[in-house]
């Protein structure tokens, strides 16, 4: 799902920063 992908992306970004 697109929403799921976006959620994972945001979470990944938060972990990176």
PQR file of N, CA, C, O and H, with PARSE charges and radii, in Angstrom:
ATOM      1  N   UNK A   1       0.839  -1.202   0.000 -0.4000 1.5000
ATOM      2  CA  UNK A   1       0.000   0.000   0.000 -0.0000 2.0000
ATOM      3  C   UNK A   1       0.878   1.258   0.000  0.5500 1.7000
ATOM      4  O   UNK A   1       1.962   1.282   0.583 -0.5500 1.4000
ATOM      5  N   UNK A   2       0.390   2.267  -0.651 -0.4000 1.5000
ATOM      6  CA  UNK A   2       1.145   3.530  -0.725 -0.0000 2.0000
ATOM      7  C   UNK A   2       1.302   4.145   0.671  0.5500 1.7000
ATOM      8  O   UNK A   2       2.375   4.630   1.029 -0.5500 1.4000
ATOM      9  H   UNK A   2      -0.490   2.247  -1.124  0.4000 1.0000
ATOM     10  N   UNK A   3       0.228   4.116   1.443 -0.4000 1.5000
ATOM     11  CA  UNK A   3       0.257   4.706   2.788 -0.0000 2.0000
ATOM     12  C   UNK A   3       1.302   3.984   3.636  0.5500 1.7000
ATOM     13  O   UNK A   3       2.081   4.615   4.351 -0.5500 1.4000
ATOM     14  H   UNK A   3      -0.644   3.722   1.152  0.4000 1.0000
ATOM     15  N   UNK A   4       1.308   2.675   3.550 -0.4000 1.5000
ATOM     16  CA  UNK A   4       2.269   1.887   4.322 -0.0000 2.0000
ATOM     17  C   UNK A   4       3.697   2.250   3.929  0.5500 1.7000
ATOM     18  O   UNK A   4       4.574   2.386   4.782 -0.5500 1.4000
ATOM     19  H   UNK A   4       0.675   2.162   2.969  0.4000 1.0000
ATOM     20  N   UNK A   5       3.915   2.405   2.625 -0.4000 1.5000
ATOM     21  CA  UNK A   5       5.252   2.757   2.149 -0.0000 2.0000
ATOM     22  C   UNK A   5       5.687   4.115   2.694  0.5500 1.7000
ATOM     23  O   UNK A   5       6.827   4.303   3.119 -0.5500 1.4000
ATOM     24  H   UNK A   5       3.203   2.294   1.932  0.4000 1.0000
ATOM     25  N   UNK A   6       4.743   5.055   2.666 -0.4000 1.5000
ATOM     26  CA  UNK A   6       5.056   6.393   3.169 -0.0000 2.0000
ATOM     27  C   UNK A   6       5.380   6.334   4.663  0.5500 1.7000
ATOM     28  O   UNK A   6       6.322   6.975   5.130 -0.5500 1.4000
ATOM     29  H   UNK A   6       3.817   4.903   2.321  0.4000 1.0000
ATOM     30  N   UNK A   7       4.596   5.563   5.399 -0.4000 1.5000
ATOM     31  CA  UNK A   7       4.817   5.449   6.839 -0.0000 2.0000
ATOM     32  C   UNK A   7       6.209   4.880   7.130  0.5500 1.7000
ATOM     33  O   UNK A   7       6.927   5.369   8.002 -0.5500 1.4000
ATOM     34  H   UNK A   7       3.831   5.043   5.020  0.4000 1.0000
ATOM     35  N   UNK A   8       6.570   3.841   6.381 -0.4000 1.5000
ATOM     36  CA  UNK A   8       7.888   3.222   6.564 -0.0000 2.0000
ATOM     37  C   UNK A   8       8.976   4.226   6.209  0.5500 1.7000
ATOM     38  O   UNK A   8       9.994   4.322   6.895 -0.5500 1.4000
ATOM     39  H   UNK A   8       5.987   3.444   5.673  0.4000 1.0000
ATOM     40  N   UNK A   9       8.754   4.968   5.136 -0.4000 1.5000
ATOM     41  CA  UNK A   9       9.733   5.963   4.697 -0.0000 2.0000
ATOM     42  C   UNK A   9       9.954   7.008   5.784  0.5500 1.7000
ATOM     43  O   UNK A   9      11.094   7.336   6.113 -0.5500 1.4000
ATOM     44  H   UNK A   9       7.927   4.890   4.579  0.4000 1.0000
ATOM     45  N   UNK A  10       8.878   7.522   6.332 -0.4000 1.5000
ATOM     46  CA  UNK A  10       8.980   8.540   7.382 -0.0000 2.0000
ATOM     47  C   UNK A  10       9.707   7.968   8.597  0.5500 1.7000
ATOM     48  O   UNK A  10      10.582   8.618   9.168 -0.5500 1.4000
ATOM     49  H   UNK A  10       7.952   7.256   6.064  0.4000 1.0000
ATOM     50  N   UNK A  11       9.345   6.772   8.980 -0.4000 1.5000
ATOM     51  CA  UNK A  11       9.974   6.147  10.133 -0.0000 2.0000
ATOM     52  C   UNK A  11      11.467   5.954   9.896  0.5500 1.7000
ATOM     53  O   UNK A  11      12.289   6.208  10.776 -0.5500 1.4000
ATOM     54  H   UNK A  11       8.634   6.244   8.516  0.4000 1.0000
ATOM     55  N   UNK A  12      11.802   5.500   8.690 -0.4000 1.5000
ATOM     56  CA  UNK A  12      13.206   5.287   8.339 -0.0000 2.0000
ATOM     57  C   UNK A  12      13.964   6.609   8.401  0.5500 1.7000
ATOM     58  O   UNK A  12      15.087   6.676   8.901 -0.5500 1.4000
ATOM     59  H   UNK A  12      11.135   5.293   7.975  0.4000 1.0000
ATOM     60  N   UNK A  13      13.328   7.657   7.884 -0.4000 1.5000
ATOM     61  CA  UNK A  13      13.965   8.971   7.872 -0.0000 2.0000
ATOM     62  C   UNK A  13      14.212   9.449   9.307  0.5500 1.7000
ATOM     63  O   UNK A  13      15.272   9.997   9.610 -0.5500 1.4000
ATOM     64  H   UNK A  13      12.415   7.603   7.478  0.4000 1.0000
ATOM     65  N   UNK A  14      13.238   9.239  10.177 -0.4000 1.5000
ATOM     66  CA  UNK A  14      13.378   9.651  11.573 -0.0000 2.0000
ATOM     67  C   UNK A  14      14.545   8.916  12.229  0.5500 1.7000
ATOM     68  O   UNK A  14      15.283   9.498  13.024 -0.5500 1.4000
ATOM     69  H   UNK A  14      12.377   8.794   9.931  0.4000 1.0000
ATOM     70  N   UNK A  15      14.706   7.642  11.896 -0.4000 1.5000
ATOM     71  CA  UNK A  15      15.788   6.842  12.475 -0.0000 2.0000
ATOM     72  C   UNK A  15      17.133   7.346  11.958  0.5500 1.7000
ATOM     73  O   UNK A  15      18.115   7.399  12.699 -0.5500 1.4000
ATOM     74  H   UNK A  15      14.107   7.169  11.250  0.4000 1.0000
ATOM     75  N   UNK A  16      17.165   7.714  10.679 -0.4000 1.5000
ATOM     76  CA  UNK A  16      18.417   8.192  10.080 -0.0000 2.0000
ATOM     77  C   UNK A  16      18.845   9.512  10.704  0.5500 1.7000
ATOM     78  O   UNK A  16      20.024   9.708  10.997 -0.5500 1.4000
ATOM     79  H   UNK A  16      16.368   7.670  10.077  0.4000 1.0000
ATOM     80  N   UNK A  17      17.891  10.421  10.909 -0.4000 1.5000
ATOM     81  CA  UNK A  17      18.227  11.736  11.442 -0.0000 2.0000
ATOM     82  C   UNK A  17      18.446  11.687  12.943  0.5500 1.7000
ATOM     83  O   UNK A  17      18.739  12.712  13.558 -0.5500 1.4000
ATOM     84  H   UNK A  17      16.933  10.261  10.671  0.4000 1.0000
TER
END
